mmCIF file of C-alpha atoms in Angstrom:
data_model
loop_
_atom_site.group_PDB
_atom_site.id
_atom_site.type_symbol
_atom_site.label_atom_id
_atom_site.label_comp_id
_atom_site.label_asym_id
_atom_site.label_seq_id
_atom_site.Cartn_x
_atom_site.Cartn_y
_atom_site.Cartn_z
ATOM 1 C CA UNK U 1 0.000 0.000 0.000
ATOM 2 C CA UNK U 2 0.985 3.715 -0.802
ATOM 3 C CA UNK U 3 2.626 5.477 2.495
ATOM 4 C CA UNK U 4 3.078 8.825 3.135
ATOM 5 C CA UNK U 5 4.692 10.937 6.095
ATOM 6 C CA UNK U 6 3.540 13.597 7.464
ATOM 7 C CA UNK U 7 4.425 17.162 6.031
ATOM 8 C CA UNK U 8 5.723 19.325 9.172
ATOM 9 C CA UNK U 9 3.792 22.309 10.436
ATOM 10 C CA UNK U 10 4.479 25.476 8.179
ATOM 11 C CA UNK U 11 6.177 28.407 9.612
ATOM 12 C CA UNK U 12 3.549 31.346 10.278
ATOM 13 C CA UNK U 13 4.383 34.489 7.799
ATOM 14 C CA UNK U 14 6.813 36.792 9.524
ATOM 15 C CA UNK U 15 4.868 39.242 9.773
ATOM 16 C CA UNK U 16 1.332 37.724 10.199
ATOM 17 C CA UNK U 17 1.036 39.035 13.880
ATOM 18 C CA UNK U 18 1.847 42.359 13.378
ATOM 19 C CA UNK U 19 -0.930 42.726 10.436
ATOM 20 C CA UNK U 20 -3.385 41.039 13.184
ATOM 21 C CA UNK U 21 -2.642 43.683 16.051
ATOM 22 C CA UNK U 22 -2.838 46.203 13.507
ATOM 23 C CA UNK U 23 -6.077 45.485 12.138
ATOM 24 C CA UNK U 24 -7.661 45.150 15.557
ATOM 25 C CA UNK U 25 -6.602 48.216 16.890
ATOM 26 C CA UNK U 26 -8.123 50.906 13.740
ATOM 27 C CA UNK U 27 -10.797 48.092 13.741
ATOM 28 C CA UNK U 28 -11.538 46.271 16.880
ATOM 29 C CA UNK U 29 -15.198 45.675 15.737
ATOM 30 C CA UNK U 30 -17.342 46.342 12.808
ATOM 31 C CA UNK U 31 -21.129 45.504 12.054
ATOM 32 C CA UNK U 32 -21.833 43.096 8.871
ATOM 33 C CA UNK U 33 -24.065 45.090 8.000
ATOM 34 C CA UNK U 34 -22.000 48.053 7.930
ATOM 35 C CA UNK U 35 -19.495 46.054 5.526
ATOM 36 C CA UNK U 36 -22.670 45.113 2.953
ATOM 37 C CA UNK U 37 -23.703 48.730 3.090
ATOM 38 C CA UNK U 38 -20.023 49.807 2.487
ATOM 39 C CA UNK U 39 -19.927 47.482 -0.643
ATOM 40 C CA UNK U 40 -23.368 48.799 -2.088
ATOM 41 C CA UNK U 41 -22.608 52.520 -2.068
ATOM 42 C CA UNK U 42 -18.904 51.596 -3.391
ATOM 43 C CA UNK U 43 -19.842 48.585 -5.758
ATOM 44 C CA UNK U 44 -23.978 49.378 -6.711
ATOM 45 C CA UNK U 45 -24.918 45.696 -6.507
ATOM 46 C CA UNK U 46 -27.788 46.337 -5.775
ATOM 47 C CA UNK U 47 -28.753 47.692 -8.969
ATOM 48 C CA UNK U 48 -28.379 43.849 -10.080
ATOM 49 C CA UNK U 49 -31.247 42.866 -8.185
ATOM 50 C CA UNK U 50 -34.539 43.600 -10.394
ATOM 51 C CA UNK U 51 -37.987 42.757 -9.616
ATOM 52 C CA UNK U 52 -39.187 39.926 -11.694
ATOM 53 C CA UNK U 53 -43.216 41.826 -11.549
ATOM 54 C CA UNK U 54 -44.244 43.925 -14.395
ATOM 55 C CA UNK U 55 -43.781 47.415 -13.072
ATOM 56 C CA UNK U 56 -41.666 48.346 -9.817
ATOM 57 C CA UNK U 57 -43.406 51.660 -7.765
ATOM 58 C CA UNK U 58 -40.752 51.659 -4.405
ATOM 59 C CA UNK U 59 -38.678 54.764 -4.261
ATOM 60 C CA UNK U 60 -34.780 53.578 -5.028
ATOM 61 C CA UNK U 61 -33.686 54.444 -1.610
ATOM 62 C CA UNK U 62 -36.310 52.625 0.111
ATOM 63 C CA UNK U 63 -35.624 49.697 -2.482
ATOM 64 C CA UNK U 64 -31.977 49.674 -1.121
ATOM 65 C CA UNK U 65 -32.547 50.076 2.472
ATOM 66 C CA UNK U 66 -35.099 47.232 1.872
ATOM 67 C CA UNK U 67 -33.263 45.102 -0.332
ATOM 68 C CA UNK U 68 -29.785 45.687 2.258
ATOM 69 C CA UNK U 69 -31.855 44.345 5.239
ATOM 70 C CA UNK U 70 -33.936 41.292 3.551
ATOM 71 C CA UNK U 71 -30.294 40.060 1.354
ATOM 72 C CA UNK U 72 -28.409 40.379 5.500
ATOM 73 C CA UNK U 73 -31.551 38.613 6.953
ATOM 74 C CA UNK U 74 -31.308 35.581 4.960
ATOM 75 C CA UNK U 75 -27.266 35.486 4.089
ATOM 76 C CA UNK U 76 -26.716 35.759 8.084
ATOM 77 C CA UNK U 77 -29.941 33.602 9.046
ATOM 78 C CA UNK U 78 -30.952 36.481 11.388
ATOM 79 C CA UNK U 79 -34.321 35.972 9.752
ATOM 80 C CA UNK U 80 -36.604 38.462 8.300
ATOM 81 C CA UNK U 81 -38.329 39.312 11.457
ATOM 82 C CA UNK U 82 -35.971 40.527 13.733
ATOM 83 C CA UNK U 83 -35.014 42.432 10.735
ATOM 84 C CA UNK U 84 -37.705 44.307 10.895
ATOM 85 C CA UNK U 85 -38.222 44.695 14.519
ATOM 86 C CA UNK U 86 -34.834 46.788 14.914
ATOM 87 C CA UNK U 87 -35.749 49.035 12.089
ATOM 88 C CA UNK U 88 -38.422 50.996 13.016
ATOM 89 C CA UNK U 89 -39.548 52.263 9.189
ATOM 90 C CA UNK U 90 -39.881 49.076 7.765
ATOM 91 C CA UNK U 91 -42.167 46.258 8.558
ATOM 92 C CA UNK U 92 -42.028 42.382 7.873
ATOM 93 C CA UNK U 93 -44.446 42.764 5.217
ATOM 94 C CA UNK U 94 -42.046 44.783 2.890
ATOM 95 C CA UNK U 95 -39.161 42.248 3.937
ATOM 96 C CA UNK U 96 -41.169 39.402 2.267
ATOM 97 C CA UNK U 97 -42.511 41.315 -0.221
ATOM 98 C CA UNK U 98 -38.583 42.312 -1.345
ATOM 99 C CA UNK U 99 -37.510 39.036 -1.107
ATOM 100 C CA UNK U 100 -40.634 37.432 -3.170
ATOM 101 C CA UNK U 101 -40.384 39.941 -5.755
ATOM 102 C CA UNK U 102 -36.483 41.111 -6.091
ATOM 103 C CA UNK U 103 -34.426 38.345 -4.291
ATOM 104 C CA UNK U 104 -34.162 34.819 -6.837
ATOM 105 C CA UNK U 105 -31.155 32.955 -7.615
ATOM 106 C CA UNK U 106 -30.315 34.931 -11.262
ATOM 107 C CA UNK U 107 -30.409 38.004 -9.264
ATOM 108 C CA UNK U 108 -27.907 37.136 -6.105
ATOM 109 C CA UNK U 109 -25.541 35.558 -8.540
ATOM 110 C CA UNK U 110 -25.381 38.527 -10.593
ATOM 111 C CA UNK U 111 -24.637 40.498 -7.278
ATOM 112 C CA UNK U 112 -21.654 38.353 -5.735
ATOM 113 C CA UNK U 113 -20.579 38.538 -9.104
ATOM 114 C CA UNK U 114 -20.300 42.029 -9.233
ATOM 115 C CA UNK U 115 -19.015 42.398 -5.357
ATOM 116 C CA UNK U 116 -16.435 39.448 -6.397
ATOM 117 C CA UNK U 117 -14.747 41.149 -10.121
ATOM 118 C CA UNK U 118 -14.538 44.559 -7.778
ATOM 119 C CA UNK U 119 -12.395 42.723 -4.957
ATOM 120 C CA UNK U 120 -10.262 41.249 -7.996
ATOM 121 C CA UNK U 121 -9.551 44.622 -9.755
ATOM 122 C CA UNK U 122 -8.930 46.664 -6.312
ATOM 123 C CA UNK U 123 -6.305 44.267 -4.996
ATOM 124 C CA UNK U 124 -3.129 46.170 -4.342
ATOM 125 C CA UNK U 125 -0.620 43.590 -5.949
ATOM 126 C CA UNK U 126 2.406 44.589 -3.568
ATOM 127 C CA UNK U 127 0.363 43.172 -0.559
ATOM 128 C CA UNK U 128 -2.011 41.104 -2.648
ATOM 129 C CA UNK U 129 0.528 39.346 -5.248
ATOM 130 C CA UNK U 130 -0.625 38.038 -8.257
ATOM 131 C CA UNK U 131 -3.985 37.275 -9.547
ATOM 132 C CA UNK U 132 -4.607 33.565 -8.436
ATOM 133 C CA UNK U 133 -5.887 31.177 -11.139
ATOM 134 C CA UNK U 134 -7.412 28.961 -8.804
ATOM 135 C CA UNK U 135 -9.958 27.726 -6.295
ATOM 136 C CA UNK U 136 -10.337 25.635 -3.600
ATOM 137 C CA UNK U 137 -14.103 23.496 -3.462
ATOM 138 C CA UNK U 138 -15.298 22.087 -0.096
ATOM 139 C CA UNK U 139 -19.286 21.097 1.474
ATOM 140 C CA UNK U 140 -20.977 22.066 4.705
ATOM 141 C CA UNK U 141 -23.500 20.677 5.671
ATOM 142 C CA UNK U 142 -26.246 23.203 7.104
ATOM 143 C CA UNK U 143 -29.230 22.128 9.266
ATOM 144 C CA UNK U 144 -32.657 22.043 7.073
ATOM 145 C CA UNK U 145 -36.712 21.646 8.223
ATOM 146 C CA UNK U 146 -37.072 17.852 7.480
ATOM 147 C CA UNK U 147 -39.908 19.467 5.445
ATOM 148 C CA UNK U 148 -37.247 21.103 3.101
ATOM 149 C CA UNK U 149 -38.000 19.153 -0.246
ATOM 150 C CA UNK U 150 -34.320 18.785 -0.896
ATOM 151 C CA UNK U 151 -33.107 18.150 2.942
ATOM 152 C CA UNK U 152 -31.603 14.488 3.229
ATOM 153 C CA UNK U 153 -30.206 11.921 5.923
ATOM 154 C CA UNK U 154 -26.116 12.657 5.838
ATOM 155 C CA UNK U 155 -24.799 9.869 6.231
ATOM 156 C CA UNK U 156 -21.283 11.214 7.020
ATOM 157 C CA UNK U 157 -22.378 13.914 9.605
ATOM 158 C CA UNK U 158 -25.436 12.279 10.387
ATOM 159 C CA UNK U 159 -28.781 14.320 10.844
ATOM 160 C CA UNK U 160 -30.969 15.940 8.230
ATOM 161 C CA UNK U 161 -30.037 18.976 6.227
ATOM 162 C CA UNK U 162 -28.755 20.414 3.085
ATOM 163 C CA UNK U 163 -25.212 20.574 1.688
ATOM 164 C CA UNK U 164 -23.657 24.345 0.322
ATOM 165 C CA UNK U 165 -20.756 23.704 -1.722
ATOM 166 C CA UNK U 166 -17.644 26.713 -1.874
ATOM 167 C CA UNK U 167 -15.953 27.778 -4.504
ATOM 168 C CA UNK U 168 -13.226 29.557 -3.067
ATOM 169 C CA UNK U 169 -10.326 31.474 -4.663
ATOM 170 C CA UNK U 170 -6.852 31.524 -2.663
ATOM 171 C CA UNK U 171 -7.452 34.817 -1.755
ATOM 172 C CA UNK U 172 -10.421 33.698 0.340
ATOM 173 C CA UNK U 173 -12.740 35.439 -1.981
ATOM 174 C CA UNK U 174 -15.976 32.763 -2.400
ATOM 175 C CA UNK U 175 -16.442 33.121 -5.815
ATOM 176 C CA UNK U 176 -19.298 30.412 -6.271
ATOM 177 C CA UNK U 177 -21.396 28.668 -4.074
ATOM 178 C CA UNK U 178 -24.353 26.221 -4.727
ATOM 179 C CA UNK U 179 -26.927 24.060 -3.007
ATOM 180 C CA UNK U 180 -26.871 20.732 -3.392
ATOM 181 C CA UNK U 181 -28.315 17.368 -1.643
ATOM 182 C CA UNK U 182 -26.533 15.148 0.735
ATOM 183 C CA UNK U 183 -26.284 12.532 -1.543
ATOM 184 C CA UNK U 184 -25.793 14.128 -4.432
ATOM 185 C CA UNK U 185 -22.148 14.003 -6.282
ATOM 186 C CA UNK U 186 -19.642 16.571 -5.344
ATOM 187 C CA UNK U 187 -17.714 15.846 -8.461
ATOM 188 C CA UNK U 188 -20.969 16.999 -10.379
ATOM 189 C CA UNK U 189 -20.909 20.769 -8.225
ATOM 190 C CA UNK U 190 -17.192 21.194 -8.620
ATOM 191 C CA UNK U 191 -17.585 21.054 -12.640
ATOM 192 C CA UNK U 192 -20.646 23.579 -12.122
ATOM 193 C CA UNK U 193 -19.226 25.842 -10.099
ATOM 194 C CA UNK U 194 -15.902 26.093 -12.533
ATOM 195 C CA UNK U 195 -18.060 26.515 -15.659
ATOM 196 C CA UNK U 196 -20.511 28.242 -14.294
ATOM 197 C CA UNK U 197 -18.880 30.943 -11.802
ATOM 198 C CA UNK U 198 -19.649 34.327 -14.194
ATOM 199 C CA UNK U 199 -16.701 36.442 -12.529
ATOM 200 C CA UNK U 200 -13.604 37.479 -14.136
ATOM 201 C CA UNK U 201 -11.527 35.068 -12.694
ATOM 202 C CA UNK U 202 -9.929 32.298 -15.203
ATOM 203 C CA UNK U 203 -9.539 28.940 -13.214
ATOM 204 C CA UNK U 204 -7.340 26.450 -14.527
ATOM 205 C CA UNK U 205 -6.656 24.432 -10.926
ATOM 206 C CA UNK U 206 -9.125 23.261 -8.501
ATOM 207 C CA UNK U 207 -8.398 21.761 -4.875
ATOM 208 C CA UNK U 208 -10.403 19.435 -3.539
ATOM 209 C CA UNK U 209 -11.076 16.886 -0.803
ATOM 210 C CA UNK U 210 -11.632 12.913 -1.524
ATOM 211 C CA UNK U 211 -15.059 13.041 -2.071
ATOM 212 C CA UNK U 212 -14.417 15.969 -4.699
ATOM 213 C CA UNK U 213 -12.545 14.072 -7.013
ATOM 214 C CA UNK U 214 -13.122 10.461 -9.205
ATOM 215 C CA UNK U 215 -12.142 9.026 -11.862
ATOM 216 C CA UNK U 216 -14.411 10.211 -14.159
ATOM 217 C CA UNK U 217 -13.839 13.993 -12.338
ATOM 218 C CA UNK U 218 -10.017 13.756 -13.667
ATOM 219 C CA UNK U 219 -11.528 12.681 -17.646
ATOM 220 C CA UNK U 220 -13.441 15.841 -17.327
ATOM 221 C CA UNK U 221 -11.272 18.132 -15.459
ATOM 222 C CA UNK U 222 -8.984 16.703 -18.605
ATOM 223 C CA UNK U 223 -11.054 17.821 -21.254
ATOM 224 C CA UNK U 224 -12.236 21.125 -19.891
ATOM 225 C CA UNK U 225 -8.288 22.258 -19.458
ATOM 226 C CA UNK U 226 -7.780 22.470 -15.479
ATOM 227 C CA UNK U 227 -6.078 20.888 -13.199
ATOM 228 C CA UNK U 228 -7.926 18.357 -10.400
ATOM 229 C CA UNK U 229 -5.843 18.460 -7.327
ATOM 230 C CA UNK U 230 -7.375 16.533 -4.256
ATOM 231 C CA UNK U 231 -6.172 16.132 -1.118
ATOM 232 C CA UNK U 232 -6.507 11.793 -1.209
ATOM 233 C CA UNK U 233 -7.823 10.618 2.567
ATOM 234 C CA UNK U 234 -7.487 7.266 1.005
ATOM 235 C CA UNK U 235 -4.072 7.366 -0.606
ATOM 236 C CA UNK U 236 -3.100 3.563 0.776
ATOM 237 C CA UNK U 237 -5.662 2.311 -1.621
ATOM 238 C CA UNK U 238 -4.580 4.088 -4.620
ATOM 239 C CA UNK U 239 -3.615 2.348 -8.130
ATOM 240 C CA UNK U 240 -1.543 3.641 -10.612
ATOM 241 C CA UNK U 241 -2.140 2.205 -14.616
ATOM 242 C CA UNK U 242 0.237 1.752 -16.658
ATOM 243 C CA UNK U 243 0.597 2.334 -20.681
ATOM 244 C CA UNK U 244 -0.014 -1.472 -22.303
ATOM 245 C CA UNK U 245 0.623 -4.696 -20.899
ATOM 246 C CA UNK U 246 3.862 -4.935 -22.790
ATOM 247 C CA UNK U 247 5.113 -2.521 -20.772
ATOM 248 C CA UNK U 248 4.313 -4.214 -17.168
ATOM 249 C CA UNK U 249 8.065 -5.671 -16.838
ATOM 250 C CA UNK U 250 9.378 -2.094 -17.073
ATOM 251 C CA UNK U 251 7.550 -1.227 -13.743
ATOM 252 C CA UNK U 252 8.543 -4.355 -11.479
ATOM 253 C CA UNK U 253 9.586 -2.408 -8.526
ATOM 254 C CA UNK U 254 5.329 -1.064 -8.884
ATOM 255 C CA UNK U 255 3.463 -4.069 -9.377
ATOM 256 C CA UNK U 256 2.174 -4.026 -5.784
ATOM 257 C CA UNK U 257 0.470 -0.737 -7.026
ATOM 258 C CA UNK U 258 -0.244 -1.252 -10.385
ATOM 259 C CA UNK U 259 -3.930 -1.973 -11.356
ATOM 260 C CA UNK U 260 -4.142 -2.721 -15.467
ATOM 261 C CA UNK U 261 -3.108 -1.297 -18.683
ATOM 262 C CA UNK U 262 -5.542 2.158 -20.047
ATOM 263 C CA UNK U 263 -6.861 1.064 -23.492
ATOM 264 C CA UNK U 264 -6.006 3.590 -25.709
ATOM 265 C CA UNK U 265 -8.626 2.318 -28.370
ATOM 266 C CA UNK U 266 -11.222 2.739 -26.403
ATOM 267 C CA UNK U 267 -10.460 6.497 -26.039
ATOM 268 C CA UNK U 268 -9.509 6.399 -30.064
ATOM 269 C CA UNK U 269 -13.174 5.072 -31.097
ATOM 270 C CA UNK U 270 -15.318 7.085 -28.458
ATOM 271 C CA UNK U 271 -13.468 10.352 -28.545
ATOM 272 C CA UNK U 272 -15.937 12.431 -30.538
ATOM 273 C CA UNK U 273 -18.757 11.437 -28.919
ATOM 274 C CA UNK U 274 -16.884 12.318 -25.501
ATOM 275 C CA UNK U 275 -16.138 15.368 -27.015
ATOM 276 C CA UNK U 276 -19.240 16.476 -27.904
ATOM 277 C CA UNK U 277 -20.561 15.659 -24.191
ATOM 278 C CA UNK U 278 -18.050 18.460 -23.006
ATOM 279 C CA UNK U 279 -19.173 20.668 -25.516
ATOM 280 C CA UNK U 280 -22.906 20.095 -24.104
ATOM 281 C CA UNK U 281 -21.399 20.465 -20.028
ATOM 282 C CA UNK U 282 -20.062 24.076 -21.254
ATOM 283 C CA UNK U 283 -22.972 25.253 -23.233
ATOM 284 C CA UNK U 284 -25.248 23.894 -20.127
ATOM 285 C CA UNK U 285 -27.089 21.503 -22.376
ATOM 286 C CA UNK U 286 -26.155 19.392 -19.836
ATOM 287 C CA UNK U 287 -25.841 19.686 -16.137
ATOM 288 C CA UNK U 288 -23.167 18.194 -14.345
ATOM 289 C CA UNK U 289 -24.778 16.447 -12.018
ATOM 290 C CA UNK U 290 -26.965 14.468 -14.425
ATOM 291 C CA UNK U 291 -23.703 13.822 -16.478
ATOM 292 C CA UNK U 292 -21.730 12.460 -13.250
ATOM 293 C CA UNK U 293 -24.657 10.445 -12.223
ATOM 294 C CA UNK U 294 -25.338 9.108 -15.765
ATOM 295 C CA UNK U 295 -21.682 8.075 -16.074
ATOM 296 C CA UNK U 296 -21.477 5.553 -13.011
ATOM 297 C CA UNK U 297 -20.908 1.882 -12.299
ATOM 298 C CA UNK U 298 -24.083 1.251 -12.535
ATOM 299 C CA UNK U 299 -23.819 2.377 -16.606
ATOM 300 C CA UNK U 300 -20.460 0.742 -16.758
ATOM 301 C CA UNK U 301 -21.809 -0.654 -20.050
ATOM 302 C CA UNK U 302 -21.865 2.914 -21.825
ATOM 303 C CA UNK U 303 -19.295 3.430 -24.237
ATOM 304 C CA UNK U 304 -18.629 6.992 -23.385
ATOM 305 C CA UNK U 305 -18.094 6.071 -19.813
ATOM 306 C CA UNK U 306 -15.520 3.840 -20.661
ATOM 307 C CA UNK U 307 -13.572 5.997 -23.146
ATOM 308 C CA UNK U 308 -14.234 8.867 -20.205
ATOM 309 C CA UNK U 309 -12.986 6.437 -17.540
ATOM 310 C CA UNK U 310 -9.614 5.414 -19.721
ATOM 311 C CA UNK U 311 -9.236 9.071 -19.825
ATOM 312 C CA UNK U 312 -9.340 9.705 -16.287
ATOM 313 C CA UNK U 313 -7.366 6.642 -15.665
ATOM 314 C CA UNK U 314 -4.294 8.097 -17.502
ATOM 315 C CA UNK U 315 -5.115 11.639 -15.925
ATOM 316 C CA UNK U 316 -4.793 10.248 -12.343
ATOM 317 C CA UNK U 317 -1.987 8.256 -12.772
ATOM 318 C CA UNK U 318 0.132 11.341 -13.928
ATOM 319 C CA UNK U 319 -1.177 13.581 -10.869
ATOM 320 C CA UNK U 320 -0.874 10.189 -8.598
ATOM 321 C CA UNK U 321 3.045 10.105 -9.824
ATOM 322 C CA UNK U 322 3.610 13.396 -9.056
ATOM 323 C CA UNK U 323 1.743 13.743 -5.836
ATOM 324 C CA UNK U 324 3.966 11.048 -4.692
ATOM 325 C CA UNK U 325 6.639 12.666 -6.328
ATOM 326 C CA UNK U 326 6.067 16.648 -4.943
ATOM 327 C CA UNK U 327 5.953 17.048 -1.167
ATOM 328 C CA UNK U 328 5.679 20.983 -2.100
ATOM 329 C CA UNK U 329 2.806 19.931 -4.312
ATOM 330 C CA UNK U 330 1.051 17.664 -0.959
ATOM 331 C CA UNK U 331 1.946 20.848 1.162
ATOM 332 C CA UNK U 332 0.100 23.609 -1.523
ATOM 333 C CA UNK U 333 -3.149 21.209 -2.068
ATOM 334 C CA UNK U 334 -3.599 20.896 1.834
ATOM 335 C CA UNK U 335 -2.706 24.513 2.339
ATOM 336 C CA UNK U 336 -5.422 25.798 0.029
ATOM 337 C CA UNK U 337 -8.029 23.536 1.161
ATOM 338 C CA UNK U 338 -6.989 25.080 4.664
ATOM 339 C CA UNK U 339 -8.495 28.650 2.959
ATOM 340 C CA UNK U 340 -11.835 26.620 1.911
ATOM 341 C CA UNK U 341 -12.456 25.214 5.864
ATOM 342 C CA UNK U 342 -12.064 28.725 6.787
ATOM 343 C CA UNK U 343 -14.683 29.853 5.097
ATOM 344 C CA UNK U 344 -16.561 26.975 6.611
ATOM 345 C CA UNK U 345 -15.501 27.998 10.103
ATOM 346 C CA UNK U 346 -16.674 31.858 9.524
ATOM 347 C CA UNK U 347 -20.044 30.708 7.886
ATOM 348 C CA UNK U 348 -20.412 28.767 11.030
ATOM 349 C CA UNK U 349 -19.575 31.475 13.245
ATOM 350 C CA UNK U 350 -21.947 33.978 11.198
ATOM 351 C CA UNK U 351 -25.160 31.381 11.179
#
């Protein structure tokens, strides 16, 4: 079985707890709200949030005030009503009508989109660095009413709920997040989120844990030009595949490892029609999901699979090689995944 030791603890930047002190002491504490505010008058989101009725009568001020308080409501899970009860000129029946009316899916995507292609152009690159090219994916699970249509048994975390899945760049900038079931493929939401993330930002690596990756994720990640880098939990049961069965004797010192030879015909006769199921995951034809659970054992029969599987066979074994190969590479994946549980400890802490 495949071994690996331990990377030791990083060294904390040199300067890290400096920056800390500093920041508390110009800002030892400020309101959430205050921050969403601040990014509405400088960024205008707001204005991406239209009312899907015919005709819209509210005065733009009150729309914003309105609009501020229902989107910090619901994105802190302070709830509508207390919402209303500290803010003496608005009532909960202009809270639900704002979000009924203004607040869908199209419209907060548009919104974190804007907020997210701001952060990305202010950055001062002296403190900042370079633009990162990519993103970090991770679950939480979040507590749902067993009425919920989509909540599910985890079987993981046990109890009911609903999982959010995080895109998240390196910067700790979400750039993408999603809802998905507890059962449903994580594979499926880290494809979505990478096609379908509408900032500025061009991703060509994503991090993710052992449930994010497969080996039908590493055919597609493949195809669609970025790198799949997970962080393997299971790393002693990993296989590597090798080129053709004439070339087993070259790897003797690997056979303990070695699972069987990729068939390049497969991937020679099926390649078009593999092809053109990218071309439907990027024009959204297709949704990933659907495509990851189509393309399971239990269709093991489908020629696409198979060609899509030989793919992500030979895929794997080249990151496998050089995960072994890189302890920088095994000390960036589990440092950027570090960023993504981050995020899962703040939304925690907000909720």
């Amino acid at each position: 079985r495949i071994k690996i030791s331990p990377s030791e603890p990083q060294a904390d930047p040199p300067n890290i707890k400096k920056l800390h002190r500093e920041i508390q002491k110009r800002w030892s504490t400020i309101s959430l709200i205050d921050i969403l505010k601040e990014a509405d008058l400088q960024v205008g989101f707001s204005e991406k949030v239209n009312t899907v009725a015919s005709r819209e009568n509210i005065p733009k001020e009150k729309l914003q005030k309105r609009l501020l308080l229902s989107l910090y409501g619901i994105g802190s899970n302070t709830g509508l009503k207390r919402m209303s009860a500290a803010n003496n000129d608005v009532n909960y029946s202009d809270l639900r009508y704002v979000k009924r009316k203004f607040i869908n899916v199209a419209n907060v995507r548009a919104a974190i989109a804007e907020v997210v292609n701001k952060i990305i152009e202010i950055r001062d690159l002296r403190i900042w660095g370079e633009a990162t090219t990519s993103v970090a994916c991770d679950s939480k699970k979040i507590n749902a009413w067993d009425q919920n249509l989509i909540a599910e048994w985890h079987a993981r975390y046990k109890g009911r709920g609903v999982m959010v899945y995080w895109h998240v760049e390196l910067k700790s900038t979400c750039i993408y997040s999603q809802l998905k079931t507890c059962s449903s493929s994580e594979v499926g939401s880290m494809i979505k989120g990478i096609l379908d993330h509408c900032t500025k930002m061009e991703i060509n690596q994503a991090y993710v844990d052992t449930h994010g990756q497969s080996t039908i994720g590493f055919g597609v990640s493949h195809l669609l030009h970025f790198n799949l880098l997970p962080r393997l939990k299971n790393i002693n049961k990993q296989k590597l595949y090798y080129p053709s069965s004439s070339l087993k004797k070259e790897y003797q010192n690997l056979e303990a490892i070695l699972q069987e030879p990729i068939n390049w015909k497969l991937i020679y006769d099926y390649y078009d029609e593999v092809v053109k199921h990218m071309v439907a995951l990027k024009t959204g034809t297709v949704e990933p999901d659907v495509l990851i659970k189509r393309f399971s054992k239990d269709n093991y029969n489908h020629p696409v699979y198979k060609a899509l599987a030989e793919i992500g066979k030979s895929s794997k074994t080249i990151f496998l090689c050089r995960y072994l190969m890189s302890e920088a590479l095994r000390i960036e994946i589990n440092e950027a995944l570090n960023v993504v549980e981050r995020v899962n400890s703040i939304m925690g802490f907000i909720f």
